[in-house]
Backbone as CSV, one residue per row, in Angstrom:
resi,resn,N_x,N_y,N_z,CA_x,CA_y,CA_z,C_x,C_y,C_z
1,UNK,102.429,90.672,88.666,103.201,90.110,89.763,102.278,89.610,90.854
2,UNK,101.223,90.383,91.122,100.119,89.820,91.915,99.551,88.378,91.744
3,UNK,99.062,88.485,90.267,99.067,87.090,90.112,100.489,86.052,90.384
4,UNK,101.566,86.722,90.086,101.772,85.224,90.464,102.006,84.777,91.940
5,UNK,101.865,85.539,92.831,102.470,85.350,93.997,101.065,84.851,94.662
6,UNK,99.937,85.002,94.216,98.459,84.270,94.685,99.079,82.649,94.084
7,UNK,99.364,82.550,93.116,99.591,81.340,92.667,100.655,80.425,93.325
8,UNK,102.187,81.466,93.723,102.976,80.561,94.196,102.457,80.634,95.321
9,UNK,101.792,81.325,96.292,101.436,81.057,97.665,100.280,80.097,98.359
10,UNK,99.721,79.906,97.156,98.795,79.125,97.261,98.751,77.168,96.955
11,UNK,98.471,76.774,97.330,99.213,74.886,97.677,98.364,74.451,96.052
12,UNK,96.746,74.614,95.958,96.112,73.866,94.804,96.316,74.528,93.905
13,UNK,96.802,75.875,93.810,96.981,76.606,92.507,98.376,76.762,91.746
14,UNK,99.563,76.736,92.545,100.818,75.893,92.759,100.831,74.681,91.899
15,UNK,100.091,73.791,92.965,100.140,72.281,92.230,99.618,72.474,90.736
16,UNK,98.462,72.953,90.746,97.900,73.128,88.661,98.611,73.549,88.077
17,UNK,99.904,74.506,88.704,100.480,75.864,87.619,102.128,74.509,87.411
18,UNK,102.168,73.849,88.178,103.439,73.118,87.789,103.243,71.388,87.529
19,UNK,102.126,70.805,87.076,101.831,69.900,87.098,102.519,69.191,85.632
20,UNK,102.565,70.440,84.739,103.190,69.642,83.492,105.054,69.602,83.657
21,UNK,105.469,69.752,85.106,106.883,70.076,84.960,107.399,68.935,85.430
22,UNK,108.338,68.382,84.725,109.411,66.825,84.779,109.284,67.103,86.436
23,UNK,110.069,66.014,87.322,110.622,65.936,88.361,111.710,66.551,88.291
24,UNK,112.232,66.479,87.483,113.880,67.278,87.078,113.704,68.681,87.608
25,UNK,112.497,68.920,87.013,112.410,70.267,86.348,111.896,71.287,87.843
26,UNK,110.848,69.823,88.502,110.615,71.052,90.312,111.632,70.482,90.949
27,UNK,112.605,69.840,90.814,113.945,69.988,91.540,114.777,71.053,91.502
28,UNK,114.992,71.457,90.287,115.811,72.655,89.908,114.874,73.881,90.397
29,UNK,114.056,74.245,90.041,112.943,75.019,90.687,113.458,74.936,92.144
30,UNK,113.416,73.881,93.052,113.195,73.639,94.454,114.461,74.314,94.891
31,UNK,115.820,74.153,94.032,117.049,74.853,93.833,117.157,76.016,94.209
32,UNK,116.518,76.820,92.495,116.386,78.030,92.914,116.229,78.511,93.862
33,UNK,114.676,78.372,94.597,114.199,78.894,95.518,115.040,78.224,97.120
34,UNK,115.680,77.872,97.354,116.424,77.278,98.299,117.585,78.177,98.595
35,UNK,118.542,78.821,97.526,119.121,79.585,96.847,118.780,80.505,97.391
36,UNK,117.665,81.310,96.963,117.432,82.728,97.213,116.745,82.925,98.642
37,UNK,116.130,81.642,99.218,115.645,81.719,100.466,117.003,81.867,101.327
38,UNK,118.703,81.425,101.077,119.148,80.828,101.662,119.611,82.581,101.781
39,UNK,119.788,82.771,100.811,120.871,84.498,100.039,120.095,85.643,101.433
40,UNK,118.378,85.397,101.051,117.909,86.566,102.154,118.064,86.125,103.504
41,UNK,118.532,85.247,103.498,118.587,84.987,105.464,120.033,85.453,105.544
42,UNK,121.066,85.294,104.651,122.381,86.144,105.168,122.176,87.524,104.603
43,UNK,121.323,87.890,103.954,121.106,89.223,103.910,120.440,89.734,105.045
44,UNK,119.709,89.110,105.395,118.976,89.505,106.969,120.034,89.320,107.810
45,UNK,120.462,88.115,108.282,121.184,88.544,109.628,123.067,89.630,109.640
46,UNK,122.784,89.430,108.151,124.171,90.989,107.959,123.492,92.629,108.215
47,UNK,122.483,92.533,107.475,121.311,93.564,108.325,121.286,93.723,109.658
48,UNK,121.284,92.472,110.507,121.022,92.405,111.753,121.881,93.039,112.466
49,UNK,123.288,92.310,111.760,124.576,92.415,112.456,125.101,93.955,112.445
50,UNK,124.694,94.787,111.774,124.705,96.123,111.089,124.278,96.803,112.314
51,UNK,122.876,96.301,112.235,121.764,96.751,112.919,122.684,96.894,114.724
52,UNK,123.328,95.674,115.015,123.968,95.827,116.064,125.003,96.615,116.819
53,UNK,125.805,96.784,115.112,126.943,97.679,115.654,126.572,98.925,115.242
54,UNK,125.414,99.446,115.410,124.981,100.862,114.966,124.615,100.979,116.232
55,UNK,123.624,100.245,116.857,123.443,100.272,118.376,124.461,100.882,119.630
56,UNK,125.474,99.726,119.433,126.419,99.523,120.012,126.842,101.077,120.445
57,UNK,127.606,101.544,118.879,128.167,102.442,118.685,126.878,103.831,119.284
58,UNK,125.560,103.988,119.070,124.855,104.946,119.557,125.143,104.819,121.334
59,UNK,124.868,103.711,121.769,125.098,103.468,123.072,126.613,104.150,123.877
60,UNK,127.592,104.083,123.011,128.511,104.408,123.387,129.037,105.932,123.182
61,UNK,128.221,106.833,122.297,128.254,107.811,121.843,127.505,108.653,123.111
62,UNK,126.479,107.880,123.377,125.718,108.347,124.362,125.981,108.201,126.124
63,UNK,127.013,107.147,126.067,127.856,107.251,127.248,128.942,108.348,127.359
64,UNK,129.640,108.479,126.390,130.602,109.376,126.015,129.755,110.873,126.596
65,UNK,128.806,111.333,125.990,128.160,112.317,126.257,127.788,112.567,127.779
66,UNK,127.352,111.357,128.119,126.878,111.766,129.403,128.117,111.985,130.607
67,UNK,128.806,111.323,130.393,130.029,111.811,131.176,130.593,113.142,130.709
68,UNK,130.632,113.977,129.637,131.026,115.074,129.342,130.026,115.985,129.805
69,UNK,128.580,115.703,130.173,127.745,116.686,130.401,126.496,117.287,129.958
70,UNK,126.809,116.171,128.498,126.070,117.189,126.733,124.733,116.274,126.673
71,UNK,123.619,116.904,125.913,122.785,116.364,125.926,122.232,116.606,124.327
72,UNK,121.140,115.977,124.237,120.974,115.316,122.962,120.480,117.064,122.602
73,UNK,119.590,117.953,123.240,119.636,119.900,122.773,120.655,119.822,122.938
74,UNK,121.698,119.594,123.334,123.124,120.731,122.798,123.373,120.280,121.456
75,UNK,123.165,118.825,120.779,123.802,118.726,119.450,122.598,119.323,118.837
76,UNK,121.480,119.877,118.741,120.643,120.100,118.155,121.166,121.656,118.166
77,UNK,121.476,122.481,118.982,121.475,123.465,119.168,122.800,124.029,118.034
78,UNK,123.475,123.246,117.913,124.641,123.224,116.700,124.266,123.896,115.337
79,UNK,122.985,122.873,115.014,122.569,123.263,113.514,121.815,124.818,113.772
80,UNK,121.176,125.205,114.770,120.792,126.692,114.539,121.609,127.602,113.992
81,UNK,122.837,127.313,114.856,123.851,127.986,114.729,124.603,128.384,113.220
82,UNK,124.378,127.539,112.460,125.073,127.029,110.639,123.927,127.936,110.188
83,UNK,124.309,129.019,109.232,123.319,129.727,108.658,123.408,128.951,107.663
84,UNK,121.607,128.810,106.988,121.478,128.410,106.000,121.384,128.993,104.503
85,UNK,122.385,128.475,103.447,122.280,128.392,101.930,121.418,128.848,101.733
86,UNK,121.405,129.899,100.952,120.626,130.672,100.100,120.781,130.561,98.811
87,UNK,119.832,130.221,97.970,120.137,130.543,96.732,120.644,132.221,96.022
88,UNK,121.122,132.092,94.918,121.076,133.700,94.489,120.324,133.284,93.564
89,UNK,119.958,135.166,93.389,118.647,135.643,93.212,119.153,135.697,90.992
90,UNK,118.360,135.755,90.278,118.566,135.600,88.732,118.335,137.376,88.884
91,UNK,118.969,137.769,87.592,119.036,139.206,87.726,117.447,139.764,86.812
92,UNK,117.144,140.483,87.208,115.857,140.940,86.559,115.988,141.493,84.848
93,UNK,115.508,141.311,83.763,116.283,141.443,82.653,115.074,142.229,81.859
94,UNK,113.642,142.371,82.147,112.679,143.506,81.684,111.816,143.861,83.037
95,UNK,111.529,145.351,82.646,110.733,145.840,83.756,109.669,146.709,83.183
96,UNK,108.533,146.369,83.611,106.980,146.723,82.767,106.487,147.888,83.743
97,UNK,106.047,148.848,83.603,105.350,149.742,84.738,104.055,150.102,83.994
98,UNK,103.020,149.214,84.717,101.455,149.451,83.916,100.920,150.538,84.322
99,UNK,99.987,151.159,83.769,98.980,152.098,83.811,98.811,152.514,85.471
100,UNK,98.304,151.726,86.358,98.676,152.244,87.660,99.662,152.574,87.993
101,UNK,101.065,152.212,87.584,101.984,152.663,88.271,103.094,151.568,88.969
102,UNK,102.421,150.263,88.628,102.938,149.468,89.382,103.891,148.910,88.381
103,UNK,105.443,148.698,89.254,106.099,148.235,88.033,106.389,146.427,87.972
104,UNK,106.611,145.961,87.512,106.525,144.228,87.036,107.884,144.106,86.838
105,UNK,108.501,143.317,87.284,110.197,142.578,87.035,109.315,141.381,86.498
106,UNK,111.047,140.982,85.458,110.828,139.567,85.081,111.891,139.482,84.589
107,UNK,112.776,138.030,85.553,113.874,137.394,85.135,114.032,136.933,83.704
108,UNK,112.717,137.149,82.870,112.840,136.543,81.642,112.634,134.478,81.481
109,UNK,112.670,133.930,82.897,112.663,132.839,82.720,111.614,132.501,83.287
110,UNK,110.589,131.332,82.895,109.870,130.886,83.163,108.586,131.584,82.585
111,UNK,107.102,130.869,82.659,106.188,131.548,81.759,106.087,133.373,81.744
112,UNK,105.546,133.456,80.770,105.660,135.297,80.522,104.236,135.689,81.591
113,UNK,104.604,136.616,82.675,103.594,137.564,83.162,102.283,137.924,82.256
114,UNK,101.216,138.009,82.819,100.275,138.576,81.794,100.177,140.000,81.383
115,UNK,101.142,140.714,82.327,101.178,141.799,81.726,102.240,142.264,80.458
116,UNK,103.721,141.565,80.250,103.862,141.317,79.394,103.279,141.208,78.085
117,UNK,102.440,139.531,78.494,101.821,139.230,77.176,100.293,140.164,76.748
118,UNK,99.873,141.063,77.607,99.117,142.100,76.669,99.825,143.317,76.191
119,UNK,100.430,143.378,77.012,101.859,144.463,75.964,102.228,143.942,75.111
120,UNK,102.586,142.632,74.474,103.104,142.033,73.199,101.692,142.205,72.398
121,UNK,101.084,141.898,73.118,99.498,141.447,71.463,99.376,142.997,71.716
122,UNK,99.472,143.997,72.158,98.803,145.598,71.933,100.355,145.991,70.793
123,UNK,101.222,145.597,70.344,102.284,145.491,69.752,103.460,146.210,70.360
124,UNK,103.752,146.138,70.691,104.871,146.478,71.715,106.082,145.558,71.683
125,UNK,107.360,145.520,71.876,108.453,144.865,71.851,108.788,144.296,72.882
126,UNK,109.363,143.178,73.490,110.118,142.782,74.662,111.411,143.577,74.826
127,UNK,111.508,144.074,73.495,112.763,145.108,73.753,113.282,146.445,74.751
128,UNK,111.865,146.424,74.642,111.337,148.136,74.829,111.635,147.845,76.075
129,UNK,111.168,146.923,76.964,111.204,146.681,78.111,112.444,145.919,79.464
130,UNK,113.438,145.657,78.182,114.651,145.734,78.806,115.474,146.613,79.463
131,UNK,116.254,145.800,80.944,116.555,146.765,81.891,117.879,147.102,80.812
132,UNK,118.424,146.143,80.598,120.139,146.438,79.998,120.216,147.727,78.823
133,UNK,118.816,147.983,78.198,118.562,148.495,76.902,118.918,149.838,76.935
């Protein structure tokens, strides 16, 4: 894409890249691009116009406020207030207690603990080590 946009932006490299094309043919071309130049300028100024009544409307939100008293910390002070979503917790489904003493949970999901996996190669079961068991 780089290349071609050195090419269409450029006047002598332009002219070489369309030199074998009918008159017909950079008319319709001239089309196109007339077309899509024409499409992003009402895409821009509907943007614009967007752009305005978002204004508008902040401006007036912010008049509203100031005659009530409120300031831009009080709406902030709102969201403290909303405790936040917690996920829940996956239930623990084997529990390992090594040689020190220390014991190891594992939801079972996601890669295996290494203490696990030297309890499996010393031969030992994942069974053994289930809470439900």
């Amino acid at each position: 894409m780089n290349e071609f946009l050195d090419i269409l932006t450029h006047g002598r490299r332009l002219q070489g890249a369309v030199k074998e094309l009918s008159i017909q043919e950079l008319e319709t071309v001239q089309e196109k691009l007339a077309n899509i130049i024409d499409k992003r300028k009402e895409k821009a100024l509907e943007e614009e116009k967007i752009g305005q009544e978002k204004r508008a409307k902040l401006e007036e939100i912010k008049k509203q406020m100031e005659e009530a008293g409120l300031n831009f910390e009080d709406l902030q002070s709102l969201n403290e207030d909303i405790p936040k979503k917690v996920g829940k917790k996956r239930p623990v489904k084997y529990k390992l207690t090594d040689s020190e003493g220390v014991t190891h949970p594992w939801t079972g999901i996601g890669r295996m603990p290494r203490v696990y996996k030297e309890a499996l190669e010393s031969g030992k079961s994942l069974e053994d080590y289930s809470v439900n068991a």
